[in-house]
Amino acid sequence: MFSALLLGAAILFSTLTHDLAEAKVVVTSDIPCRPFHEIYPSGRELCEKMWDGSFVYETNRSRAYTMWFFDQDNPNDDVTRNLGLSAPSLCHLRYLHKDTPGPEPDTFAECHPWKENSCCTEDTVSSVQKIKQSYGPEWHWDRCGPLTPACERFFVQEACFYECEPNAGLFRKYPDRHFNASDPSHNRWQMSGMPIWSDFCDAWHRACRNDQFCSHDDGNFFSCAATYTEEQAADGGTVVGIVFGCLVIVALIGVLGFLVFRERTGQPVFKPLEQQVS
Ligand SMILES: *[C@@H]1O[C@H](CO)[C@@H](O)[C@H](O)[C@H]1NC(C)=O
Ligand SMILES: *[C@@H]1O[C@H](CO)[C@@H](O)[C@H](O)[C@H]1NC(C)=O
């Protein structure tokens, strides 16, 4: 009899967790997802809108930075000179960045263009998985499902560029001369208005054309990340539900065990009617 009850409890438990798992799937797909080509009309919108004004689309190659390169020397240093600026001797952005740019060891491979002079350490950019997870789940670029390798490559390049490129520090949204530590709207990590080579943005748009991305706020990745807290709260509810369900089932099994124990020891809790009468 006891095993039959256990089986019943197991069936109840699996039904309950299955329902909860389905509820979770509904929550996750609440992010509005659409293909890149429907969200961004062209490479310009992709570069400018996705990154909330961190970058601007620039067609003049001598005034435009590239997020990736194969040259021995970093071509972005020339761009800085063409803009009348000087290559920074400090890493002005503060996220996972080093204090000053410098060389990284031979094992530095994922963001290899910056090996000789980088604002990132090998440890922070050791793999695609590591890079993706560095900023928290709200910043995962595959929240609408896995991206094709061609498309994901551009997100890795952007992350390498942001973490490793010393010249990116020239475009901090709140540069040191304006930065006010007691103003909660200021930060040391955000960028603004860095000119990016138009061909790079266009290639990114072609590579991701049919991949799915968060279309919230016209594809603003920052706004989409900000919606994560709501989703997180819903997920928290699911976890509480599962834990509560498990506790109820454990309690049920305990009670059943107790009943069986009493019956086996000859002191059943529920006696047959005639026995109770006598
Ligand atoms: C591109 O930018 C460079 C450097 O600022 C400038 O000298 C050149 O005239 C620009 N070219 C065009 C076509 O605007
Ligand atoms: C810095 O920010 C605080 C808080 O917003 C403000 O009260 C203060 O006036 C600011 N200081 C400067 C120099 O702008």
Short mmCIF file of C-alpha atoms and ligand atoms in Angstrom, two decimals:
data_model
loop_
_atom_site.label_atom_id
_atom_site.label_comp_id
_atom_site.label_asym_id
_atom_site.label_seq_id
_atom_site.Cartn_x
_atom_site.Cartn_y
_atom_site.Cartn_z
CA MET A 1 0.00 0.00 0.00
CA PHE A 2 2.85 2.35 0.94
CA SER A 3 4.53 2.02 -2.46
CA ALA A 4 1.23 2.75 -4.22
CA LEU A 5 0.96 5.97 -2.22
CA LEU A 6 4.56 6.87 -3.05
CA LEU A 7 3.81 6.36 -6.73
CA GLY A 8 0.79 8.64 -6.39
CA ALA A 9 2.93 11.30 -4.73
CA ALA A 10 5.56 11.00 -7.47
CA ILE A 11 2.91 11.46 -10.19
CA LEU A 12 1.52 14.49 -8.37
CA PHE A 13 5.03 15.92 -7.99
CA SER A 14 5.96 15.50 -11.66
CA THR A 15 2.68 17.09 -12.78
CA LEU A 16 3.29 20.03 -10.48
CA THR A 17 6.88 20.66 -11.61
CA HIS A 18 5.86 20.25 -15.26
CA ASP A 19 3.20 22.95 -14.84
CA LEU A 20 5.71 25.23 -13.16
CA ALA A 21 8.29 24.64 -15.91
CA GLU A 22 5.68 25.61 -18.52
CA ALA A 23 4.86 28.79 -16.58
CA LYS A 24 8.58 29.68 -16.67
CA VAL A 25 8.78 29.22 -20.46
CA VAL A 26 5.90 31.69 -20.91
CA VAL A 27 7.74 34.25 -18.76
CA THR A 28 10.98 33.94 -20.79
CA SER A 29 9.25 34.46 -24.14
CA ASP A 30 7.68 37.65 -22.74
CA ILE A 31 10.75 39.52 -24.11
CA PRO A 32 9.68 40.84 -27.49
CA CYS A 33 11.88 39.01 -30.03
CA ARG A 34 12.16 39.83 -33.74
CA PRO A 35 14.73 39.28 -36.49
CA PHE A 36 17.48 41.91 -36.70
CA HIS A 37 16.40 43.11 -40.16
CA GLU A 38 12.94 43.97 -38.77
CA ILE A 39 14.34 45.77 -35.71
CA TYR A 40 17.15 47.72 -37.43
CA PRO A 41 16.56 49.06 -40.97
CA SER A 42 20.36 49.21 -41.57
CA GLY A 43 23.79 48.99 -39.99
CA ARG A 44 23.44 52.59 -38.82
CA GLU A 45 20.51 51.84 -36.49
CA LEU A 46 22.21 48.67 -35.30
CA CYS A 47 25.36 50.51 -34.19
CA GLU A 48 23.65 53.65 -32.87
CA LYS A 49 20.38 52.37 -31.39
CA MET A 50 21.46 49.00 -30.00
CA TRP A 51 24.19 50.62 -27.87
CA ASP A 52 22.09 53.57 -26.68
CA GLY A 53 24.19 56.29 -28.32
CA SER A 54 27.58 54.83 -27.33
CA PHE A 55 28.51 54.71 -31.02
CA VAL A 56 27.80 56.76 -34.13
CA TYR A 57 27.90 55.49 -37.71
CA GLU A 58 30.78 57.16 -39.57
CA THR A 59 31.46 56.74 -43.30
CA ASN A 60 34.77 58.63 -43.41
CA ARG A 61 37.29 55.87 -42.72
CA SER A 62 39.97 58.24 -41.44
CA ARG A 63 37.61 59.48 -38.70
CA ALA A 64 36.05 56.11 -37.87
CA TYR A 65 37.17 53.44 -35.41
CA THR A 66 36.90 49.74 -36.15
CA MET A 67 35.82 47.18 -33.58
CA TRP A 68 38.17 44.55 -35.05
CA PHE A 69 41.41 44.50 -37.05
CA PHE A 70 44.14 42.19 -38.33
CA ASP A 71 46.94 44.76 -38.57
CA GLN A 72 50.10 44.49 -36.48
CA ASP A 73 49.60 48.04 -35.22
CA ASN A 74 46.22 49.19 -33.96
CA PRO A 75 44.67 51.32 -36.77
CA ASN A 76 42.48 53.05 -34.18
CA ASP A 77 45.50 55.00 -32.92
CA ASP A 78 45.66 56.77 -36.30
CA VAL A 79 41.97 57.59 -36.10
CA THR A 80 42.52 59.23 -32.72
CA ARG A 81 45.33 61.34 -34.26
CA ASN A 82 43.12 62.25 -37.25
CA LEU A 83 40.50 63.48 -34.82
CA GLY A 84 43.10 65.76 -33.22
CA LEU A 85 43.26 63.71 -30.00
CA SER A 86 46.10 61.74 -28.47
CA ALA A 87 46.07 58.02 -27.68
CA PRO A 88 45.28 57.66 -23.97
CA SER A 89 47.94 56.48 -21.53
CA LEU A 90 45.26 55.36 -19.05
CA CYS A 91 42.23 53.06 -19.36
CA HIS A 92 39.51 55.62 -18.74
CA LEU A 93 36.57 53.22 -18.89
CA ARG A 94 35.99 51.37 -15.64
CA TYR A 95 34.18 48.10 -15.91
CA LEU A 96 36.52 45.10 -15.85
CA HIS A 97 39.33 47.26 -17.25
CA LYS A 98 42.96 47.53 -16.15
CA ASP A 99 44.28 50.89 -14.92
CA THR A 100 46.75 51.35 -17.76
CA PRO A 101 47.03 49.75 -21.22
CA GLY A 102 49.75 47.17 -21.72
CA PRO A 103 50.71 43.82 -23.28
CA GLU A 104 49.06 40.52 -22.37
CA PRO A 105 50.60 36.98 -22.35
CA ASP A 106 50.78 34.62 -25.36
CA THR A 107 47.65 32.80 -24.22
CA PHE A 108 45.62 35.96 -24.92
CA ALA A 109 43.67 34.69 -27.94
CA GLU A 110 39.95 35.55 -27.90
CA CYS A 111 40.57 39.32 -28.26
CA HIS A 112 43.93 38.86 -30.06
CA PRO A 113 44.09 42.21 -31.92
CA TRP A 114 44.81 43.96 -28.60
CA LYS A 115 47.47 41.54 -27.36
CA GLU A 116 50.30 44.11 -27.53
CA ASN A 117 48.39 46.96 -25.94
CA SER A 118 45.19 46.23 -24.10
CA CYS A 119 42.94 47.59 -21.36
CA CYS A 120 41.55 44.10 -20.61
CA THR A 121 43.26 41.25 -18.81
CA GLU A 122 43.43 37.82 -20.34
CA ASP A 123 41.27 36.51 -17.51
CA THR A 124 38.24 38.71 -18.29
CA VAL A 125 38.17 37.76 -21.99
CA SER A 126 39.41 34.15 -21.88
CA SER A 127 36.46 32.67 -23.81
CA VAL A 128 33.23 33.58 -25.57
CA GLN A 129 31.26 32.09 -22.67
CA LYS A 130 33.25 34.14 -20.14
CA ILE A 131 32.72 37.34 -22.13
CA LYS A 132 28.99 36.70 -22.47
CA GLN A 133 28.53 36.09 -18.76
CA SER A 134 30.67 39.00 -17.52
CA TYR A 135 27.85 41.54 -17.42
CA GLY A 136 25.05 39.49 -15.85
CA PRO A 137 22.16 37.54 -17.42
CA GLU A 138 20.33 40.71 -18.53
CA TRP A 139 23.16 41.39 -21.02
CA HIS A 140 23.26 37.94 -22.62
CA TRP A 141 23.03 38.55 -26.37
CA ASP A 142 21.14 35.27 -26.86
CA ARG A 143 18.11 36.02 -24.70
CA CYS A 144 15.92 35.42 -27.78
CA GLY A 145 17.63 32.08 -28.48
CA PRO A 146 21.09 31.07 -29.70
CA LEU A 147 22.63 33.33 -32.36
CA THR A 148 24.31 31.95 -35.47
CA PRO A 149 28.12 31.85 -35.05
CA ALA A 150 28.54 34.58 -37.71
CA CYS A 151 26.26 36.91 -35.78
CA GLU A 152 27.59 36.07 -32.32
CA ARG A 153 31.10 36.85 -33.57
CA PHE A 154 30.20 40.54 -33.82
CA PHE A 155 29.00 40.64 -30.21
CA VAL A 156 32.31 39.11 -29.13
CA GLN A 157 34.18 41.71 -31.20
CA GLU A 158 32.19 44.54 -29.65
CA ALA A 159 32.88 43.19 -26.16
CA CYS A 160 36.62 42.89 -26.91
CA PHE A 161 36.61 46.41 -28.32
CA TYR A 162 34.81 47.80 -25.26
CA GLU A 163 37.02 46.02 -22.73
CA CYS A 164 40.39 46.10 -24.52
CA GLU A 165 40.59 49.16 -26.81
CA PRO A 166 42.40 52.01 -25.01
CA ASN A 167 40.94 54.59 -27.45
CA ALA A 168 37.40 53.74 -26.32
CA GLY A 169 38.21 55.51 -23.07
CA LEU A 170 38.29 58.84 -24.94
CA PHE A 171 34.52 58.55 -25.38
CA ARG A 172 33.38 58.05 -21.81
CA LYS A 173 29.91 59.54 -21.32
CA TYR A 174 30.95 61.19 -18.06
CA PRO A 175 34.69 61.86 -18.53
CA ASP A 176 36.80 62.61 -15.45
CA ARG A 177 36.55 66.37 -16.02
CA HIS A 178 32.71 66.15 -15.74
CA PHE A 179 32.38 63.13 -13.50
CA ASN A 180 30.54 63.75 -10.21
CA ALA A 181 30.80 60.73 -7.91
CA SER A 182 27.88 61.90 -5.74
CA ASP A 183 25.52 62.15 -8.74
CA PRO A 184 23.77 58.76 -9.03
CA SER A 185 23.13 59.29 -12.77
CA HIS A 186 26.88 59.38 -13.48
CA ASN A 187 29.04 56.30 -14.01
CA ARG A 188 32.52 55.41 -15.20
CA TRP A 189 31.56 52.62 -17.63
CA GLN A 190 29.23 54.21 -20.18
CA MET A 191 30.36 55.50 -23.58
CA SER A 192 28.92 58.17 -25.85
CA GLY A 193 29.31 59.13 -29.50
CA MET A 194 32.35 57.07 -30.54
CA PRO A 195 32.48 57.10 -34.37
CA ILE A 196 32.44 53.54 -35.73
CA TRP A 197 33.35 52.63 -39.28
CA SER A 198 30.13 52.28 -41.29
CA ASP A 199 31.33 49.12 -43.11
CA PHE A 200 31.74 47.37 -39.76
CA CYS A 201 28.16 48.23 -38.76
CA ASP A 202 26.82 47.15 -42.18
CA ALA A 203 28.67 43.81 -41.98
CA TRP A 204 27.21 43.22 -38.50
CA HIS A 205 23.75 43.92 -39.89
CA ARG A 206 24.24 41.41 -42.74
CA ALA A 207 25.66 38.72 -40.44
CA CYS A 208 22.73 38.92 -38.01
CA ARG A 209 19.99 39.59 -40.56
CA ASN A 210 17.79 36.59 -39.71
CA ASP A 211 18.84 36.10 -36.08
CA GLN A 212 16.43 36.99 -33.30
CA PHE A 213 17.08 39.85 -30.88
CA CYS A 214 15.18 41.80 -28.23
CA SER A 215 13.05 44.37 -30.07
CA HIS A 216 12.05 46.29 -26.92
CA ASP A 217 12.42 50.11 -27.37
CA ASP A 218 13.40 49.76 -31.06
CA GLY A 219 16.16 47.31 -30.22
CA ASN A 220 17.86 49.32 -27.46
CA PHE A 221 19.97 46.67 -25.70
CA PHE A 222 20.22 48.91 -22.59
CA SER A 223 16.42 49.21 -22.23
CA CYS A 224 16.03 45.52 -22.87
CA ALA A 225 18.55 44.69 -20.14
CA ALA A 226 16.64 46.99 -17.79
CA THR A 227 13.46 44.91 -18.27
CA TYR A 228 15.28 41.90 -16.85
CA THR A 229 14.45 42.78 -13.22
CA GLU A 230 10.72 42.18 -13.87
CA GLU A 231 11.46 38.84 -15.45
CA GLN A 232 13.80 37.99 -12.58
CA ALA A 233 10.98 38.65 -10.07
CA ALA A 234 8.69 36.29 -12.01
CA ASP A 235 11.40 33.62 -12.05
CA GLY A 236 11.82 34.11 -8.30
CA GLY A 237 8.10 33.33 -7.92
CA THR A 238 8.55 30.11 -9.87
CA VAL A 239 11.40 29.02 -7.61
CA VAL A 240 9.34 29.73 -4.49
CA GLY A 241 6.50 27.69 -6.03
CA ILE A 242 8.74 24.71 -6.70
CA VAL A 243 10.26 24.81 -3.19
CA PHE A 244 6.78 25.05 -1.66
CA GLY A 245 5.57 22.14 -3.83
CA CYS A 246 8.50 19.99 -2.70
CA LEU A 247 7.85 20.80 0.98
CA VAL A 248 4.18 19.80 0.65
CA ILE A 249 5.15 16.49 -0.95
CA VAL A 250 7.83 15.74 1.66
CA ALA A 251 5.26 16.43 4.41
CA LEU A 252 2.73 14.17 2.67
CA ILE A 253 5.23 11.31 2.42
CA GLY A 254 6.12 11.81 6.10
CA VAL A 255 2.48 11.51 7.16
CA LEU A 256 1.99 8.42 5.01
CA GLY A 257 5.15 6.85 6.46
CA PHE A 258 3.85 7.54 9.96
CA LEU A 259 0.48 5.90 9.16
CA VAL A 260 2.21 2.84 7.71
CA PHE A 261 4.57 2.65 10.71
CA ARG A 262 1.61 2.73 13.16
CA GLU A 263 -0.23 0.08 11.18
CA ARG A 264 2.83 -2.22 11.10
CA THR A 265 3.41 -1.86 14.83
CA GLY A 266 -0.20 -2.88 15.43
CA GLN A 267 -1.41 0.56 16.54
CA PRO A 268 -3.17 1.89 13.40
CA VAL A 269 -4.30 5.51 13.55
CA PHE A 270 -7.45 4.64 11.62
CA LYS A 271 -9.02 1.47 13.02
CA PRO A 272 -11.70 -0.53 11.21
CA LEU A 273 -15.17 0.70 12.27
CA GLU A 274 -16.22 -2.40 14.22
CA GLN A 275 -12.98 -2.26 16.22
CA GLN A 276 -13.60 1.39 17.16
CA VAL A 277 -17.13 0.55 18.28
CA SER A 278 -16.00 -2.31 20.55
C1 LIG B 1 37.60 62.58 -43.86
O1 LIG B 1 38.20 62.99 -42.65
C2 LIG B 1 39.49 63.54 -42.83
C3 LIG B 1 40.12 63.75 -41.46
O2 LIG B 1 39.30 64.53 -40.64
C4 LIG B 1 39.37 64.84 -43.65
O3 LIG B 1 40.64 65.44 -43.84
C5 LIG B 1 38.75 64.49 -44.99
O4 LIG B 1 38.50 65.68 -45.72
C6 LIG B 1 37.42 63.75 -44.80
N1 LIG B 1 36.96 63.26 -46.07
C7 LIG B 1 35.75 63.53 -46.54
C8 LIG B 1 35.39 62.92 -47.86
O5 LIG B 1 34.92 64.17 -45.90
C1 LIG B 2 27.28 66.60 -7.80
O1 LIG B 2 26.08 65.89 -7.65
C2 LIG B 2 25.36 66.25 -6.47
C3 LIG B 2 24.16 65.30 -6.40
O2 LIG B 2 23.40 65.30 -7.58
C4 LIG B 2 24.96 67.71 -6.56
O3 LIG B 2 24.25 68.06 -5.38
C5 LIG B 2 26.21 68.56 -6.69
O4 LIG B 2 25.86 69.92 -6.86
C6 LIG B 2 27.04 68.10 -7.88
N1 LIG B 2 28.29 68.82 -7.91
C7 LIG B 2 28.71 69.48 -9.00
C8 LIG B 2 30.03 70.13 -8.89
O5 LIG B 2 28.04 69.54 -10.02
#
